[in-house]
Amino acid sequence: MFEEPEWAEAAPAALGLGPVTSQPWSAAASQSKGSKHRQLLATLRALEAASLSQQPPSLPSSDSEEEEVERIKKRPKNASFTSASAEVGEKRKKKCQKQSLSASEEREVERKKCHKRALLGNDSAEEENKKRKHQKHAPSNPAQHLDSVDHSGPKAWKSSAAKDPPKPNLESISPKPPHTLSRKQWRNRQKNKRRHSNKFRPPQVADQTAAQAPTEKTDVPPSHRPDSHEARAGALRTRMAQRLDGARFRYLNEQLYSGPSSAAQRLFQEDPEAFLLYHRGFQSQVKKWPLQPVDRIAKDLRQRPTSLVVADFGCGDCRLASSIRNPVHCFDLASLDPRVTVCDMAQVPLEDESVDVAVFCLSLMGTNIRDFLEEANRVLKPGGLLKVAEVSSRFEDVRVFLGAVSKLGFKVISKDLTNSHFFLFDFQKTGPPRVGPNTQLSGLKLQPCLYKRR
C-alpha cells in the first residue's frame, strides 16, 4: 500500500549516505510505523538543508531587499490611489459647479420665457418647451450617475461620499413655474375673487368700518331714516296736492266756459281762493307755450304812442300793465293785484268813448261773449283799436267769427293765424253795432277750452 517516492533513494546519496533498501510489508512494519515517520521527517529536513546549502551566500539578504522593494512598490500605489480619489473628487466638484451654473442660467432663461409667454398668452409653446426640457435632462442623469461612481473601490467610494456628499438636484427642488395666464383670464380671476369676497363678507364689516371712522358717524345725523321717510311723505303730499289742484282747476275752467260771467263772478265771490287756484293752474298751462299772447300784444303796444289809454278785460295778474308805459284800466272777476278793478266784464265802470285800446287776452270766456264785445264798443273811442287773442282750438270757422264781430261795429285790420296755440286779431271801431240785441250771431259761439286729465 505504501510506496516510497523516488526522491527517497536519491536523498541519502546526495547527503553521502548509503542507499535505502526497501523492506517488504509485514506485521512488524505496522509496529514500527512511528519510527518510519520519524525517518521521513528527518529526510525532509535533510533535503531542505541540502537545498539551502546549494544556494549562494547572498540569498538571506535578498529576502530583505525584496521585501523593501515590495514595500516601496506598495507605497506609490497607495499614494496613486489617494491622488486618483482626490482627482475624482475635484472633477465631481467641478461638474457639480457647472451643473449648478447651467441650472441657474436655464432657470433665468425659463423665467424670461415665462414672462414672454404671460404677455403673449401662448400656452402651447410652453408645453413644447417643457417637453424639450425633459428630453435634455433625461440623458444627462445616467452620465452623472456613472461619474459619481468611484472606480478605486468601495472603501474609496465611501470615503469620497463622506467627504463630498451628493448635492441635491436644484431643478428637482426648485418649484415648478406657475401656469401663465392671459390678460383676460387674469382680469376674470380678479373679478371672481372680488365677487366672492363681497358675496361672503361677514356682517361685522360694517361695524368695523363704523368703529374705524367715527368722524363720519358723527357728521351724519342719527335720524337718517326718519328724515328720508318724511321726505318721501312730503313728496307724496305735494304730488297729491298737485293732482287735487289740477282737478279743481279743470272743474273751475269748465264752469267758466259753460256759464255766464255773472255766475262766475258769484263763484269767486263765495270762494276767493278758487280764483287764485284757477289762475295758478292757468299760468302753468300757458308757460308750456312757445310764445305767450300777452307778450305779443305788449310788443305791439310799445310801438304805439304812450298816451293811448288801454282797457284790459280779464287782466289776471296785471302783466300787460307792467309791460307797457301806457295808462291801463285792469278789470277781472277777482283781484290778484291792487290795480285790478273787480267787476263783471259785461259792465265795466268806464264812461262811453273813454279808451283808445281794448284788449281781450284769452278772456272771451262764458256764454255771453256778445255782451263783452258790445261793452268794448261802448268804451272805445271812434277809430279805437280792439285786440283779441284766443286759443286756436276754440274756432270752428274763423271767417264766421270775423263776420259776427264786424256786425257789432268793427272791421278787421289784421289777423295772425301762424301760431300753433293761439290766433291774434286786430279790429277797428267803425261805429255802434249794426244789429239789434235780439239778433242771433252764431259765429260768436266758441268751443270751450277744456283740459284733459293727464
CSV table of C-alpha atoms in Angstrom, one decimal:
chain,number,residue,atom,x,y,z
A,1,MET,CA,0.0,0.0,0.0
A,2,PHE,CA,2.7,2.5,0.8
A,3,GLU,CA,5.4,3.0,-1.7
A,4,GLU,CA,8.3,5.3,-1.1
A,5,PRO,CA,8.9,8.0,-3.6
A,6,GLU,CA,11.9,8.1,-6.0
A,7,TRP,CA,13.4,11.1,-4.2
A,8,ALA,CA,13.7,8.9,-1.0
A,9,GLU,CA,16.5,6.8,-2.6
A,10,ALA,CA,18.2,9.9,-4.0
A,11,ALA,CA,18.2,11.9,-0.8
A,12,PRO,CA,20.8,9.6,1.1
A,13,ALA,CA,23.1,9.5,-1.9
A,14,ALA,CA,23.1,13.3,-2.1
A,15,LEU,CA,23.9,13.5,1.6
A,16,GLY,CA,26.6,10.9,1.4
A,17,LEU,CA,24.5,8.2,2.9
A,18,GLY,CA,24.0,4.7,1.7
A,19,PRO,CA,21.1,3.6,-0.4
A,20,VAL,CA,18.0,2.8,1.4
A,21,THR,CA,16.7,-0.6,0.9
A,22,SER,CA,13.0,-1.3,0.7
A,23,GLN,CA,11.8,-4.0,3.0
A,24,PRO,CA,8.6,-6.0,2.5
A,25,TRP,CA,5.4,-5.0,4.3
A,26,SER,CA,4.7,-7.2,7.2
A,27,ALA,CA,3.0,-7.2,10.5
A,28,ALA,CA,6.2,-6.0,12.2
A,29,ALA,CA,6.1,-3.0,9.9
A,30,SER,CA,2.9,-1.8,11.4
A,31,GLN,CA,4.6,-1.8,14.8
A,32,SER,CA,7.5,0.3,13.5
A,33,LYS,CA,5.2,3.0,11.8
A,34,GLY,CA,6.2,5.7,14.2
A,35,SER,CA,9.9,5.1,13.5
A,36,LYS,CA,9.3,5.4,9.8
A,37,HIS,CA,7.6,8.7,10.1
A,38,ARG,CA,10.4,10.0,12.1
A,39,GLN,CA,12.8,8.8,9.4
A,40,LEU,CA,10.7,10.6,6.7
A,41,LEU,CA,10.7,13.8,8.6
A,42,ALA,CA,14.5,13.5,9.0
A,43,THR,CA,14.9,13.0,5.3
A,44,LEU,CA,12.7,16.0,4.5
A,45,ARG,CA,14.8,18.1,6.8
A,46,ALA,CA,18.0,16.9,5.2
A,47,LEU,CA,16.6,17.8,1.8
A,48,GLU,CA,15.8,21.2,2.9
A,49,ALA,CA,19.2,21.7,4.4
A,50,ALA,CA,20.8,20.4,1.1
A,51,SER,CA,18.8,22.9,-1.0
A,52,LEU,CA,19.8,25.7,1.3
A,53,SER,CA,23.4,24.8,1.2
A,54,GLN,CA,23.4,24.8,-2.7
A,55,GLN,CA,22.1,28.5,-2.8
A,56,PRO,CA,24.6,31.4,-3.0
A,57,PRO,CA,25.5,33.2,0.2
A,58,SER,CA,23.6,36.4,-0.8
A,59,LEU,CA,20.2,34.7,-0.5
A,60,PRO,CA,19.5,35.7,3.0
A,61,SER,CA,20.0,39.4,2.2
A,62,SER,CA,17.9,39.1,-1.0
A,63,ASP,CA,14.8,38.4,1.0
A,64,SER,CA,15.1,41.6,2.9
A,65,GLU,CA,15.7,43.6,-0.4
A,66,GLU,CA,12.7,42.0,-2.0
A,67,GLU,CA,10.6,43.0,1.0
A,68,GLU,CA,11.8,46.5,0.8
A,69,VAL,CA,11.1,46.6,-3.0
A,70,GLU,CA,7.7,45.4,-2.4
A,71,ARG,CA,7.1,48.0,0.3
A,72,ILE,CA,8.4,50.7,-2.0
A,73,LYS,CA,6.1,49.5,-4.7
A,74,LYS,CA,3.2,49.4,-2.4
A,75,ARG,CA,3.8,52.9,-1.1
A,76,PRO,CA,3.5,54.7,-4.5
A,77,LYS,CA,0.5,52.5,-5.3
A,78,ASN,CA,-1.3,53.7,-2.2
A,79,ALA,CA,-0.4,57.3,-3.0
A,80,SER,CA,-1.6,56.9,-6.5
A,81,PHE,CA,-4.9,55.6,-5.2
A,82,THR,CA,-5.4,58.6,-2.9
A,83,SER,CA,-4.4,61.0,-5.6
A,84,ALA,CA,-6.8,59.4,-8.0
A,85,SER,CA,-9.6,59.6,-5.5
A,86,ALA,CA,-8.7,63.3,-4.9
A,87,GLU,CA,-8.8,64.0,-8.7
A,88,VAL,CA,-12.1,62.2,-9.0
A,89,GLY,CA,-13.5,64.4,-6.1
A,90,GLU,CA,-12.2,67.6,-7.8
A,91,LYS,CA,-13.8,66.5,-11.1
A,92,ARG,CA,-17.0,65.8,-9.3
A,93,LYS,CA,-17.0,69.2,-7.6
A,94,LYS,CA,-16.3,71.0,-11.0
A,95,LYS,CA,-19.1,69.1,-12.6
A,96,CYS,CA,-21.5,70.0,-9.8
A,97,GLN,CA,-20.5,73.6,-10.1
A,98,LYS,CA,-21.0,73.5,-13.8
A,99,GLN,CA,-24.4,71.9,-13.3
A,100,SER,CA,-25.4,74.5,-10.8
A,101,LEU,CA,-24.3,77.3,-13.1
A,102,SER,CA,-26.1,75.8,-16.0
A,103,ALA,CA,-29.2,75.2,-13.9
A,104,SER,CA,-29.3,78.8,-12.7
A,105,GLU,CA,-28.8,80.0,-16.3
A,106,GLU,CA,-31.5,77.7,-17.5
A,107,ARG,CA,-33.8,79.0,-14.7
A,108,GLU,CA,-33.2,82.6,-15.7
A,109,VAL,CA,-33.9,81.7,-19.4
A,110,GLU,CA,-37.1,79.9,-18.3
A,111,ARG,CA,-38.2,82.9,-16.3
A,112,LYS,CA,-37.7,85.2,-19.2
A,113,LYS,CA,-39.6,82.8,-21.4
A,114,CYS,CA,-42.4,82.5,-18.9
A,115,HIS,CA,-42.7,86.3,-18.8
A,116,LYS,CA,-42.9,86.5,-22.5
A,117,ARG,CA,-45.5,83.7,-22.6
A,118,ALA,CA,-47.5,85.5,-19.9
A,119,LEU,CA,-47.6,88.6,-22.2
A,120,LEU,CA,-48.4,86.6,-25.3
A,121,GLY,CA,-50.6,84.0,-23.6
A,122,ASN,CA,-49.0,81.2,-25.7
A,123,ASP,CA,-49.8,78.1,-23.7
A,124,SER,CA,-48.9,75.6,-26.5
A,125,ALA,CA,-45.3,77.0,-26.7
A,126,GLU,CA,-44.9,76.5,-23.0
A,127,GLU,CA,-45.9,72.8,-23.3
A,128,GLU,CA,-43.4,72.3,-26.1
A,129,ASN,CA,-40.6,73.9,-24.1
A,130,LYS,CA,-41.4,71.7,-21.2
A,131,LYS,CA,-41.1,68.6,-23.4
A,132,ARG,CA,-37.7,69.8,-24.8
A,133,LYS,CA,-36.5,70.4,-21.2
A,134,HIS,CA,-37.4,66.9,-20.2
A,135,GLN,CA,-35.7,65.5,-23.3
A,136,LYS,CA,-32.5,67.5,-22.5
A,137,HIS,CA,-32.2,66.4,-18.9
A,138,ALA,CA,-33.2,62.7,-19.4
A,139,PRO,CA,-29.8,61.5,-20.9
A,140,SER,CA,-27.7,63.7,-18.5
A,141,ASN,CA,-28.9,61.8,-15.4
A,142,PRO,CA,-27.2,58.4,-16.3
A,143,ALA,CA,-23.9,60.1,-17.1
A,144,GLN,CA,-24.0,62.0,-13.8
A,145,HIS,CA,-24.7,58.7,-12.0
A,146,LEU,CA,-21.7,57.0,-13.7
A,147,ASP,CA,-19.4,59.9,-12.9
A,148,SER,CA,-20.4,59.8,-9.3
A,149,VAL,CA,-19.2,56.2,-9.0
A,150,ASP,CA,-15.5,55.9,-7.8
A,151,HIS,CA,-13.6,53.1,-9.6
A,152,SER,CA,-11.0,52.9,-6.9
A,153,GLY,CA,-13.0,50.6,-4.7
A,154,PRO,CA,-15.8,50.5,-2.2
A,155,LYS,CA,-13.7,52.0,0.6
A,156,ALA,CA,-12.5,55.0,-1.5
A,157,TRP,CA,-16.1,55.5,-2.7
A,158,LYS,CA,-17.3,55.5,0.9
A,159,SER,CA,-14.6,58.0,1.9
A,160,SER,CA,-15.3,60.2,-1.0
A,161,ALA,CA,-19.0,60.0,-0.3
A,162,ALA,CA,-18.3,61.1,3.3
A,163,LYS,CA,-16.1,63.9,2.2
A,164,ASP,CA,-18.3,65.1,-0.7
A,165,PRO,CA,-22.0,64.3,-0.1
A,166,PRO,CA,-24.1,64.2,-3.2
A,167,LYS,CA,-25.6,67.6,-3.8
A,168,PRO,CA,-29.3,67.6,-4.5
A,169,ASN,CA,-30.5,68.5,-7.9
A,170,LEU,CA,-31.6,72.1,-7.9
A,171,GLU,CA,-34.0,71.6,-10.7
A,172,SER,CA,-35.9,68.9,-8.8
A,173,ILE,CA,-36.1,71.1,-5.7
A,174,SER,CA,-37.0,74.3,-7.5
A,175,PRO,CA,-40.7,74.9,-7.7
A,176,LYS,CA,-42.4,74.4,-11.0
A,177,PRO,CA,-43.1,77.6,-12.9
A,178,PRO,CA,-46.7,78.8,-12.4
A,179,HIS,CA,-49.2,78.3,-15.1
A,180,THR,CA,-49.2,81.5,-17.1
A,181,LEU,CA,-52.5,83.3,-17.7
A,182,SER,CA,-53.5,85.7,-20.4
A,183,ARG,CA,-54.6,89.3,-19.5
A,184,LYS,CA,-58.2,88.4,-20.0
A,185,GLN,CA,-58.0,85.3,-17.8
A,186,TRP,CA,-56.2,87.3,-15.1
A,187,ARG,CA,-58.9,90.1,-15.1
A,188,ASN,CA,-61.6,87.5,-14.9
A,189,ARG,CA,-59.9,85.8,-12.0
A,190,GLN,CA,-59.6,89.1,-10.1
A,191,LYS,CA,-63.3,89.9,-10.8
A,192,ASN,CA,-64.3,86.5,-9.4
A,193,LYS,CA,-62.2,87.0,-6.3
A,194,ARG,CA,-63.9,90.4,-5.6
A,195,ARG,CA,-67.3,88.9,-6.2
A,196,HIS,CA,-66.6,86.0,-3.9
A,197,SER,CA,-65.3,88.3,-1.2
A,198,ASN,CA,-68.3,90.6,-1.4
A,199,LYS,CA,-70.7,87.8,-1.5
A,200,PHE,CA,-69.4,86.0,1.6
A,201,ARG,CA,-68.4,89.1,3.5
A,202,PRO,CA,-69.3,88.8,7.2
A,203,PRO,CA,-71.9,91.2,8.7
A,204,GLN,CA,-69.3,92.5,11.2
A,205,VAL,CA,-67.5,94.5,8.5
A,206,ALA,CA,-70.0,97.4,8.7
A,207,ASP,CA,-69.4,97.6,12.5
A,208,GLN,CA,-65.6,97.6,12.0
A,209,THR,CA,-65.8,100.4,9.4
A,210,ALA,CA,-68.0,102.4,11.7
A,211,ALA,CA,-65.6,102.0,14.5
A,212,GLN,CA,-62.6,102.9,12.3
A,213,ALA,CA,-64.3,106.1,11.0
A,214,PRO,CA,-66.0,107.8,14.0
A,215,THR,CA,-65.8,111.2,12.4
A,216,GLU,CA,-68.1,110.1,9.5
A,217,LYS,CA,-70.5,108.7,12.0
A,218,THR,CA,-70.7,112.0,13.9
A,219,ASP,CA,-71.1,114.0,10.7
A,220,VAL,CA,-74.2,112.0,9.6
A,221,PRO,CA,-77.2,112.7,11.8
A,222,PRO,CA,-78.6,109.7,13.6
A,223,SER,CA,-82.1,110.2,12.4
A,224,HIS,CA,-81.4,109.5,8.8
A,225,ARG,CA,-84.2,107.0,8.2
A,226,PRO,CA,-87.0,109.2,9.6
A,227,ASP,CA,-85.8,112.1,7.5
A,228,SER,CA,-85.9,110.1,4.4
A,229,HIS,CA,-89.4,108.8,5.3
A,230,GLU,CA,-90.6,112.3,6.0
A,231,ALA,CA,-89.1,113.5,2.7
A,232,ARG,CA,-90.9,110.8,0.8
A,233,ALA,CA,-94.1,111.6,2.7
A,234,GLY,CA,-93.7,115.3,1.8
A,235,ALA,CA,-93.1,114.5,-1.8
A,236,LEU,CA,-96.2,112.3,-1.8
A,237,ARG,CA,-98.3,115.1,-0.2
A,238,THR,CA,-97.1,117.6,-2.8
A,239,ARG,CA,-98.0,115.2,-5.7
A,240,MET,CA,-101.4,114.6,-4.2
A,241,ALA,CA,-101.9,118.4,-3.7
A,242,GLN,CA,-100.9,119.0,-7.3
A,243,ARG,CA,-103.3,116.4,-8.5
A,244,LEU,CA,-106.1,117.9,-6.4
A,245,ASP,CA,-105.3,121.4,-7.7
A,246,GLY,CA,-105.4,120.1,-11.2
A,247,ALA,CA,-108.8,118.5,-10.7
A,248,ARG,CA,-110.2,121.7,-9.2
A,249,PHE,CA,-108.7,123.8,-12.0
A,250,ARG,CA,-110.4,121.6,-14.6
A,251,TYR,CA,-113.7,122.0,-12.7
A,252,LEU,CA,-113.4,125.8,-12.4
A,253,ASN,CA,-112.4,126.1,-16.1
A,254,GLU,CA,-115.4,124.1,-17.1
A,255,GLN,CA,-117.7,126.3,-15.0
A,256,LEU,CA,-116.3,129.5,-16.5
A,257,TYR,CA,-116.8,128.3,-20.1
A,258,SER,CA,-120.2,126.7,-19.6
A,259,GLY,CA,-121.9,129.6,-17.8
A,260,PRO,CA,-122.4,133.4,-18.0
A,261,SER,CA,-119.9,135.8,-16.5
A,262,SER,CA,-122.3,136.8,-13.7
A,263,ALA,CA,-122.3,133.2,-12.4
A,264,ALA,CA,-118.5,133.1,-12.5
A,265,GLN,CA,-118.4,136.3,-10.5
A,266,ARG,CA,-120.7,134.9,-7.8
A,267,LEU,CA,-118.5,131.7,-7.7
A,268,PHE,CA,-115.3,133.6,-7.0
A,269,GLN,CA,-117.0,136.0,-4.5
A,270,GLU,CA,-118.1,132.9,-2.5
A,271,ASP,CA,-114.7,131.3,-2.7
A,272,PRO,CA,-111.9,133.8,-3.1
A,273,GLU,CA,-109.2,131.1,-3.0
A,274,ALA,CA,-110.8,129.5,-6.1
A,275,PHE,CA,-109.7,132.3,-8.3
A,276,LEU,CA,-106.1,132.0,-7.0
A,277,LEU,CA,-106.2,128.3,-7.7
A,278,TYR,CA,-107.6,128.8,-11.2
A,279,HIS,CA,-105.1,131.5,-12.1
A,280,ARG,CA,-102.2,129.3,-10.8
A,281,GLY,CA,-103.3,126.4,-13.0
A,282,PHE,CA,-103.9,128.6,-16.0
A,283,GLN,CA,-100.4,130.1,-15.7
A,284,SER,CA,-98.9,126.6,-15.5
A,285,GLN,CA,-100.6,125.7,-18.8
A,286,VAL,CA,-99.6,128.8,-20.6
A,287,LYS,CA,-96.0,128.5,-19.6
A,288,LYS,CA,-95.7,125.5,-21.8
A,289,TRP,CA,-96.5,127.5,-24.9
A,290,PRO,CA,-93.6,128.7,-27.1
A,291,LEU,CA,-95.0,132.3,-27.1
A,292,GLN,CA,-97.5,133.8,-24.7
A,293,PRO,CA,-100.1,136.1,-26.3
A,294,VAL,CA,-99.8,138.8,-23.7
A,295,ASP,CA,-96.2,139.4,-24.6
A,296,ARG,CA,-97.1,139.7,-28.3
A,297,ILE,CA,-99.8,142.3,-27.5
A,298,ALA,CA,-97.4,144.2,-25.3
A,299,LYS,CA,-94.8,144.3,-28.1
A,300,ASP,CA,-97.3,145.8,-30.5
A,301,LEU,CA,-98.5,148.4,-27.9
A,302,ARG,CA,-94.9,149.5,-27.2
A,303,GLN,CA,-94.6,150.6,-30.8
A,304,ARG,CA,-97.6,152.9,-30.4
A,305,PRO,CA,-97.8,156.3,-28.5
A,306,THR,CA,-97.7,156.0,-24.8
A,307,SER,CA,-100.6,158.5,-24.5
A,308,LEU,CA,-103.1,155.9,-25.6
A,309,VAL,CA,-105.4,154.7,-22.8
A,310,VAL,CA,-105.8,150.9,-22.6
A,311,ALA,CA,-108.6,148.8,-21.1
A,312,ASP,CA,-107.5,145.2,-20.2
A,313,PHE,CA,-110.6,143.0,-19.9
A,314,GLY,CA,-109.6,139.9,-17.8
A,315,CYS,CA,-106.2,141.2,-16.8
A,316,GLY,CA,-105.3,138.4,-14.3
A,317,ASP,CA,-102.1,139.5,-12.6
A,318,CYS,CA,-101.8,142.8,-14.5
A,319,ARG,CA,-98.9,141.5,-16.6
A,320,LEU,CA,-99.8,143.8,-19.5
A,321,ALA,CA,-99.9,146.9,-17.3
A,322,SER,CA,-96.5,146.0,-16.0
A,323,SER,CA,-95.1,145.6,-19.6
A,324,ILE,CA,-96.1,149.0,-21.1
A,325,ARG,CA,-95.9,152.6,-20.2
A,326,ASN,CA,-99.5,153.4,-21.2
A,327,PRO,CA,-102.2,154.1,-18.7
A,328,VAL,CA,-104.1,150.8,-18.3
A,329,HIS,CA,-107.5,150.0,-16.7
A,330,CYS,CA,-107.5,146.5,-15.3
A,331,PHE,CA,-110.7,144.5,-14.9
A,332,ASP,CA,-111.3,141.0,-13.7
A,333,LEU,CA,-113.7,138.8,-11.7
A,334,ALA,CA,-111.3,138.7,-8.7
A,335,SER,CA,-108.3,140.7,-7.6
A,336,LEU,CA,-104.7,139.4,-7.6
A,337,ASP,CA,-103.2,143.0,-7.7
A,338,PRO,CA,-104.2,146.3,-6.2
A,339,ARG,CA,-104.6,147.8,-9.7
A,340,VAL,CA,-107.4,145.3,-10.5
A,341,THR,CA,-111.0,146.5,-10.6
A,342,VAL,CA,-113.2,143.6,-9.6
A,343,CYS,CA,-116.3,143.6,-11.8
A,344,ASP,CA,-118.3,141.8,-14.5
A,345,MET,CA,-116.6,142.4,-17.8
A,346,ALA,CA,-120.0,142.9,-19.4
A,347,GLN,CA,-120.5,146.0,-17.2
A,348,VAL,CA,-117.2,147.9,-16.6
A,349,PRO,CA,-117.1,151.2,-14.6
A,350,LEU,CA,-115.9,153.4,-17.5
A,351,GLU,CA,-117.5,156.2,-19.4
A,352,ASP,CA,-118.5,156.0,-23.1
A,353,GLU,CA,-115.8,156.5,-25.6
A,354,SER,CA,-113.1,156.9,-22.9
A,355,VAL,CA,-110.3,154.5,-24.0
A,356,ASP,CA,-108.2,154.1,-27.1
A,357,VAL,CA,-107.4,150.3,-27.0
A,358,ALA,CA,-109.5,147.4,-25.6
A,359,VAL,CA,-107.7,144.1,-25.0
A,360,PHE,CA,-109.2,140.6,-24.6
A,361,CYS,CA,-106.3,138.2,-24.0
A,362,LEU,CA,-107.6,134.7,-23.5
A,363,SER,CA,-110.6,136.2,-21.7
A,364,LEU,CA,-113.6,135.6,-24.0
A,365,MET,CA,-115.0,133.0,-21.6
A,366,GLY,CA,-118.6,132.2,-20.8
A,367,THR,CA,-121.7,132.1,-22.9
A,368,ASN,CA,-122.2,135.9,-23.2
A,369,ILE,CA,-119.2,136.8,-25.5
A,370,ARG,CA,-121.5,139.2,-27.4
A,371,ASP,CA,-122.0,141.3,-24.2
A,372,PHE,CA,-118.2,141.6,-23.8
A,373,LEU,CA,-117.7,142.9,-27.4
A,374,GLU,CA,-120.6,145.3,-27.1
A,375,GLU,CA,-119.2,146.7,-23.9
A,376,ALA,CA,-115.8,147.2,-25.6
A,377,ASN,CA,-117.6,149.1,-28.4
A,378,ARG,CA,-119.2,151.3,-25.9
A,379,VAL,CA,-116.0,152.4,-24.1
A,380,LEU,CA,-113.8,152.7,-27.2
A,381,LYS,CA,-113.4,156.0,-29.0
A,382,PRO,CA,-114.3,156.2,-32.6
A,383,GLY,CA,-111.5,154.5,-34.6
A,384,GLY,CA,-110.3,152.8,-31.4
A,385,LEU,CA,-108.4,149.5,-31.5
A,386,LEU,CA,-109.8,146.2,-30.4
A,387,LYS,CA,-107.2,143.4,-29.9
A,388,VAL,CA,-108.3,139.8,-29.4
A,389,ALA,CA,-106.1,136.8,-28.6
A,390,GLU,CA,-107.8,133.4,-28.2
A,391,VAL,CA,-106.9,129.7,-28.2
A,392,SER,CA,-106.9,128.4,-31.8
A,393,SER,CA,-108.8,125.2,-30.9
A,394,ARG,CA,-111.9,127.2,-30.0
A,395,PHE,CA,-112.6,128.3,-33.5
A,396,GLU,CA,-114.6,126.1,-35.8
A,397,ASP,CA,-114.7,128.7,-38.7
A,398,VAL,CA,-112.6,131.9,-38.4
A,399,ARG,CA,-114.5,133.7,-41.2
A,400,VAL,CA,-117.8,133.2,-39.4
A,401,PHE,CA,-116.3,134.6,-36.3
A,402,LEU,CA,-114.9,137.7,-38.1
A,403,GLY,CA,-118.2,138.3,-39.8
A,404,ALA,CA,-120.1,138.2,-36.5
A,405,VAL,CA,-117.6,140.7,-34.9
A,406,SER,CA,-117.9,143.1,-37.9
A,407,LYS,CA,-121.7,143.2,-37.3
A,408,LEU,CA,-121.0,144.6,-33.8
A,409,GLY,CA,-119.4,147.8,-35.2
A,410,PHE,CA,-115.8,146.6,-36.0
A,411,LYS,CA,-113.8,145.9,-39.1
A,412,VAL,CA,-110.8,143.5,-39.4
A,413,ILE,CA,-107.4,145.2,-39.7
A,414,SER,CA,-105.1,142.2,-39.3
A,415,LYS,CA,-105.1,138.6,-38.3
A,416,ASP,CA,-102.3,136.2,-37.4
A,417,LEU,CA,-103.1,132.5,-37.7
A,418,THR,CA,-99.4,131.3,-37.8
A,419,ASN,CA,-99.1,130.4,-34.2
A,420,SER,CA,-99.9,126.9,-33.2
A,421,HIS,CA,-101.6,127.7,-29.9
A,422,PHE,CA,-103.5,131.0,-30.4
A,423,PHE,CA,-104.9,133.3,-33.0
A,424,LEU,CA,-104.4,137.1,-32.9
A,425,PHE,CA,-106.9,139.6,-34.4
A,426,ASP,CA,-106.9,143.4,-34.6
A,427,PHE,CA,-110.2,145.2,-35.1
A,428,GLN,CA,-111.0,148.9,-35.5
A,429,LYS,CA,-114.2,150.5,-34.3
A,430,THR,CA,-116.4,151.8,-37.1
A,431,GLY,CA,-119.4,152.7,-35.1
A,432,PRO,CA,-122.2,151.3,-32.9
A,433,PRO,CA,-123.5,147.7,-33.5
A,434,ARG,CA,-125.4,147.3,-36.8
A,435,VAL,CA,-127.7,144.6,-35.4
A,436,GLY,CA,-130.3,144.7,-32.6
A,437,PRO,CA,-129.9,143.0,-29.2
A,438,ASN,CA,-132.3,140.2,-30.1
A,439,THR,CA,-130.4,139.2,-33.3
A,440,GLN,CA,-128.6,135.8,-33.1
A,441,LEU,CA,-124.9,135.7,-34.0
A,442,SER,CA,-123.9,132.1,-34.4
A,443,GLY,CA,-120.3,133.0,-35.2
A,444,LEU,CA,-119.7,134.2,-31.6
A,445,LYS,CA,-120.3,130.7,-30.1
A,446,LEU,CA,-116.8,129.4,-29.5
A,447,GLN,CA,-115.8,125.9,-28.3
A,448,PRO,CA,-115.0,125.7,-24.6
A,449,CYS,CA,-111.3,125.2,-23.8
A,450,LEU,CA,-111.4,122.1,-21.7
A,451,TYR,CA,-108.2,120.5,-20.3
A,452,LYS,CA,-107.9,116.7,-20.2
A,453,ARG,CA,-106.7,114.8,-17.2
A,454,ARG,CA,-103.0,113.8,-17.5
